[in-house]
Amino acid sequence: KPPEIIIIEPQEKNFSSKQITIRGKTNEEAQITINNRTVMLDAENNFSFITKLNPGENKFIIQATDNAGNTAEEELTLTLSL
């Protein structure tokens, strides 16, 4: 079965500053991508991704693929209001 993706941060969806960090974890070792960019897992399967938001809605597709090729996907929509 596919890995589980747990989003730890951000909990809120609206921001007034451009730079944010997306933090999460998986329940098993997996390859993580956020918007097709590879993100490394630490020894406890945690990941962290620092990015800048554009004004308005910003969509992030978080994918986790385990060693057997099973893939899970979460979508995160964050809004920047300046």
Coordinates of N, CA, C and O in Angstrom, one line a residue:
K1 N 0.8 -1.2 0.0 CA 0.0 0.0 0.0 C 0.9 1.2 0.0 O 2.0 1.2 0.4
P2 N 0.3 2.4 -0.5 CA 1.2 3.6 -0.6 C 1.6 4.2 0.8 O 0.9 3.9 1.8
P3 N 2.6 4.9 0.8 CA 3.0 5.5 2.1 C 2.0 6.6 2.5 O 1.3 7.1 1.7
E4 N 2.0 6.9 3.8 CA 1.1 7.9 4.3 C 1.9 9.2 4.4 O 3.0 9.2 4.9
I5 N 1.3 10.3 4.0 CA 1.9 11.6 4.0 C 1.2 12.4 5.1 O 0.0 12.5 5.1
I6 N 2.0 12.9 6.1 CA 1.4 13.7 7.2 C 2.0 15.1 7.1 O 3.2 15.2 7.2
I7 N 1.1 16.1 6.9 CA 1.5 17.5 6.8 C 1.5 18.0 8.2 O 0.5 18.1 8.9
I8 N 2.7 18.4 8.7 CA 2.8 19.0 10.1 C 2.7 20.5 10.1 O 2.0 21.1 10.9
E9 N 3.3 21.1 9.1 CA 3.2 22.6 9.0 C 3.2 22.9 7.5 O 3.9 22.3 6.7
P10 N 2.5 23.9 7.0 CA 1.7 24.8 7.8 C 0.3 24.3 8.1 O -0.3 23.5 7.4
Q11 N -0.3 24.6 9.3 CA -1.6 24.3 9.6 C -2.6 25.3 9.0 O -3.7 25.0 8.6
E12 N -2.1 26.6 9.0 CA -3.0 27.6 8.4 C -2.8 27.6 6.9 O -1.9 27.0 6.4
K13 N -3.7 28.3 6.3 CA -3.7 28.3 4.8 C -3.5 29.7 4.2 O -3.3 29.9 3.0
N14 N -3.6 30.8 5.1 CA -3.4 32.2 4.6 C -2.2 32.8 5.2 O -1.9 32.7 6.4
F15 N -1.4 33.5 4.4 CA -0.1 34.0 4.8 C 0.0 35.5 4.4 O -0.6 35.9 3.3
S16 N 0.8 36.2 5.1 CA 1.1 37.6 4.7 C 2.6 37.8 4.4 O 3.0 38.8 4.0
S17 N 3.4 36.7 4.7 CA 4.8 36.8 4.3 C 5.1 35.8 3.2 O 4.4 34.7 3.2
K18 N 6.0 36.1 2.3 CA 6.3 35.2 1.2 C 6.9 33.9 1.5 O 6.6 32.9 0.9
Q19 N 7.9 33.9 2.4 CA 8.7 32.7 2.6 C 7.9 31.8 3.7 O 7.6 32.3 4.7
I20 N 7.8 30.5 3.3 CA 7.1 29.6 4.2 C 7.9 28.3 4.2 O 8.7 28.0 3.3
T21 N 7.7 27.5 5.2 CA 8.2 26.1 5.2 C 7.1 25.1 5.3 O 6.2 25.2 6.1
I22 N 7.2 24.1 4.4 CA 6.3 23.0 4.4 C 7.0 21.8 5.1 O 8.1 21.5 4.7
R23 N 6.5 21.4 6.2 CA 7.1 20.3 7.0 C 6.1 19.1 7.1 O 4.9 19.3 7.2
G24 N 6.7 17.9 7.0 CA 5.8 16.7 7.1 C 6.6 15.5 7.4 O 7.8 15.6 7.6
K25 N 5.9 14.4 7.3 CA 6.6 13.1 7.5 C 5.8 12.0 6.8 O 4.7 12.2 6.4
T26 N 6.5 10.9 6.6 CA 5.9 9.7 6.0 C 6.0 8.6 7.0 O 6.9 8.6 7.9
N27 N 5.2 7.6 6.9 CA 5.2 6.4 7.8 C 6.2 5.4 7.4 O 6.3 4.3 8.0
E28 N 6.9 5.6 6.3 CA 7.9 4.6 5.8 C 8.9 5.4 4.9 O 8.7 6.5 4.5
E29 N 10.0 4.7 4.6 CA 11.0 5.4 3.7 C 10.4 5.5 2.4 O 9.7 4.6 1.8
A30 N 10.5 6.7 1.8 CA 9.9 7.0 0.5 C 10.7 8.1 -0.2 O 11.5 8.8 0.4
Q31 N 10.5 8.2 -1.5 CA 11.0 9.3 -2.3 C 9.9 10.4 -2.3 O 8.8 10.2 -2.6
I32 N 10.3 11.6 -1.8 CA 9.3 12.7 -1.7 C 9.6 13.8 -2.8 O 10.8 14.1 -3.0
T33 N 8.5 14.2 -3.4 CA 8.6 15.4 -4.3 C 7.5 16.4 -3.9 O 6.5 16.0 -3.5
I34 N 7.9 17.7 -4.0 CA 6.9 18.7 -3.9 C 7.0 19.6 -5.1 O 8.0 20.1 -5.5
N35 N 5.9 19.6 -5.9 CA 5.8 20.2 -7.2 C 7.0 19.8 -8.1 O 7.7 20.6 -8.7
N36 N 7.2 18.4 -8.1 CA 8.2 17.8 -8.9 C 9.7 18.1 -8.5 O 10.6 17.8 -9.2
R37 N 9.9 18.7 -7.3 CA 11.2 18.9 -6.8 C 11.5 17.9 -5.7 O 10.7 17.7 -4.8
T38 N 12.6 17.2 -5.8 CA 13.0 16.2 -4.8 C 13.2 16.8 -3.5 O 14.0 17.8 -3.4
V39 N 12.7 16.2 -2.4 CA 12.9 16.7 -1.0 C 13.4 15.5 -0.3 O 12.9 14.4 -0.4
M40 N 14.5 15.7 0.5 CA 15.1 14.6 1.2 C 14.4 14.3 2.5 O 13.9 15.2 3.2
L41 N 14.4 13.0 2.9 CA 13.9 12.6 4.2 C 15.0 12.5 5.2 O 16.1 12.1 4.8
D42 N 14.8 12.8 6.5 CA 15.8 12.5 7.5 C 15.7 11.1 8.0 O 14.8 10.3 7.5
A43 N 16.4 10.7 9.0 CA 16.4 9.3 9.5 C 15.1 8.9 10.1 O 14.8 7.7 10.1
E44 N 14.3 9.9 10.5 CA 12.9 9.6 11.1 C 11.8 9.8 10.0 O 10.7 9.9 10.4
N45 N 12.2 9.9 8.7 CA 11.2 10.1 7.6 C 10.5 11.4 7.7 O 9.4 11.5 7.2
N46 N 11.2 12.4 8.2 CA 10.6 13.8 8.2 C 11.2 14.5 7.0 O 12.3 14.3 6.6
F47 N 10.4 15.5 6.5 CA 10.9 16.3 5.4 C 10.5 17.8 5.7 O 9.6 18.1 6.4
S48 N 11.3 18.7 5.0 CA 11.2 20.1 5.2 C 11.5 20.8 3.9 O 12.4 20.4 3.2
F49 N 10.6 21.7 3.5 CA 10.8 22.4 2.2 C 10.5 23.8 2.3 O 9.4 24.2 2.7
I50 N 11.5 24.7 2.1 CA 11.3 26.1 2.2 C 11.1 26.7 0.8 O 11.7 26.3 -0.1
T51 N 10.0 27.5 0.7 CA 9.6 28.0 -0.6 C 9.1 29.4 -0.4 O 8.8 29.9 0.7
K52 N 9.0 30.1 -1.5 CA 8.3 31.5 -1.5 C 7.0 31.4 -2.2 O 6.8 30.7 -3.2
L53 N 6.0 32.1 -1.6 CA 4.7 32.1 -2.2 C 4.5 33.3 -3.2 O 5.2 34.3 -3.0
N54 N 3.7 33.1 -4.2 CA 3.3 34.2 -5.1 C 2.0 34.8 -4.5 O 1.2 34.1 -3.9
P55 N 1.7 36.0 -4.8 CA 0.4 36.6 -4.4 C -0.7 35.8 -4.9 O -0.7 35.3 -6.1
G56 N -1.7 35.5 -4.1 CA -2.9 34.7 -4.5 C -2.7 33.3 -4.1 O -2.0 33.0 -3.1
E57 N -3.4 32.4 -4.8 CA -3.3 31.0 -4.5 C -2.1 30.3 -5.0 O -1.6 30.5 -6.1
N58 N -1.5 29.4 -4.1 CA -0.3 28.7 -4.5 C -0.6 27.2 -4.2 O -1.0 26.8 -3.1
K59 N -0.5 26.3 -5.2 CA -0.8 24.9 -5.1 C 0.5 24.1 -4.9 O 1.4 24.4 -5.7
F60 N 0.5 23.2 -4.0 CA 1.7 22.3 -3.8 C 1.2 20.9 -3.9 O 0.3 20.5 -3.1
I61 N 1.8 20.1 -4.8 CA 1.5 18.7 -4.9 C 2.6 17.9 -4.2 O 3.8 18.0 -4.7
I62 N 2.3 17.2 -3.1 CA 3.3 16.5 -2.4 C 3.1 15.0 -2.7 O 2.0 14.5 -2.5
Q63 N 4.1 14.4 -3.2 CA 4.0 13.0 -3.6 C 5.1 12.2 -2.9 O 6.2 12.6 -2.7
A64 N 4.7 11.0 -2.4 CA 5.6 10.0 -1.7 C 5.5 8.7 -2.5 O 4.4 8.2 -2.7
T65 N 6.6 8.2 -2.9 CA 6.7 6.9 -3.6 C 7.6 6.0 -2.8 O 8.8 6.3 -2.5
D66 N 7.1 4.8 -2.4 CA 7.9 3.9 -1.6 C 8.7 3.0 -2.5 O 8.7 3.1 -3.7
N67 N 9.6 2.2 -1.9 CA 10.5 1.3 -2.7 C 9.8 0.3 -3.6 O 10.4 -0.1 -4.5
A68 N 8.5 0.0 -3.3 CA 7.8 -0.9 -4.1 C 7.1 -0.2 -5.3 O 6.4 -0.8 -6.1
G69 N 7.2 1.1 -5.3 CA 6.6 1.9 -6.4 C 5.2 2.4 -6.1 O 4.5 3.0 -7.0
N70 N 4.7 2.2 -4.9 CA 3.4 2.7 -4.5 C 3.5 4.2 -4.3 O 4.4 4.7 -3.6
T71 N 2.5 5.0 -4.8 CA 2.6 6.5 -4.7 C 1.4 7.0 -4.0 O 0.2 6.6 -4.3
A72 N 1.6 7.9 -3.0 CA 0.5 8.7 -2.4 C 0.7 10.2 -2.8 O 1.8 10.6 -3.1
E73 N -0.4 10.9 -2.7 CA -0.3 12.3 -3.1 C -1.2 13.1 -2.2 O -2.3 12.7 -1.9
E74 N -0.7 14.3 -1.8 CA -1.5 15.3 -1.0 C -1.4 16.6 -1.7 O -0.3 16.9 -2.3
E75 N -2.5 17.3 -1.7 CA -2.5 18.7 -2.3 C -2.7 19.7 -1.2 O -3.5 19.6 -0.4
L76 N -1.8 20.8 -1.3 CA -1.9 21.8 -0.3 C -2.1 23.1 -1.1 O -1.3 23.4 -2.0
T77 N -3.1 23.9 -0.7 CA -3.3 25.2 -1.3 C -3.2 26.3 -0.3 O -3.9 26.3 0.7
L78 N -2.2 27.2 -0.5 CA -1.8 28.2 0.4 C -2.1 29.6 -0.3 O -1.8 29.7 -1.5
T79 N -2.6 30.6 0.4 CA -2.9 31.9 -0.2 C -2.0 32.9 0.5 O -1.9 33.0 1.7
L80 N -1.4 33.7 -0.4 CA -0.6 34.9 0.1 C -1.4 36.2 -0.2 O -1.8 36.4 -1.3
S81 N -1.6 36.9 0.9 CA -2.3 38.2 0.8 C -1.3 39.2 1.3 O -0.9 39.2 2.4
L82 N -1.0 40.1 0.4 CA 0.0 41.2 0.8 C -0.7 42.5 1.2 O -1.8 42.7 0.8

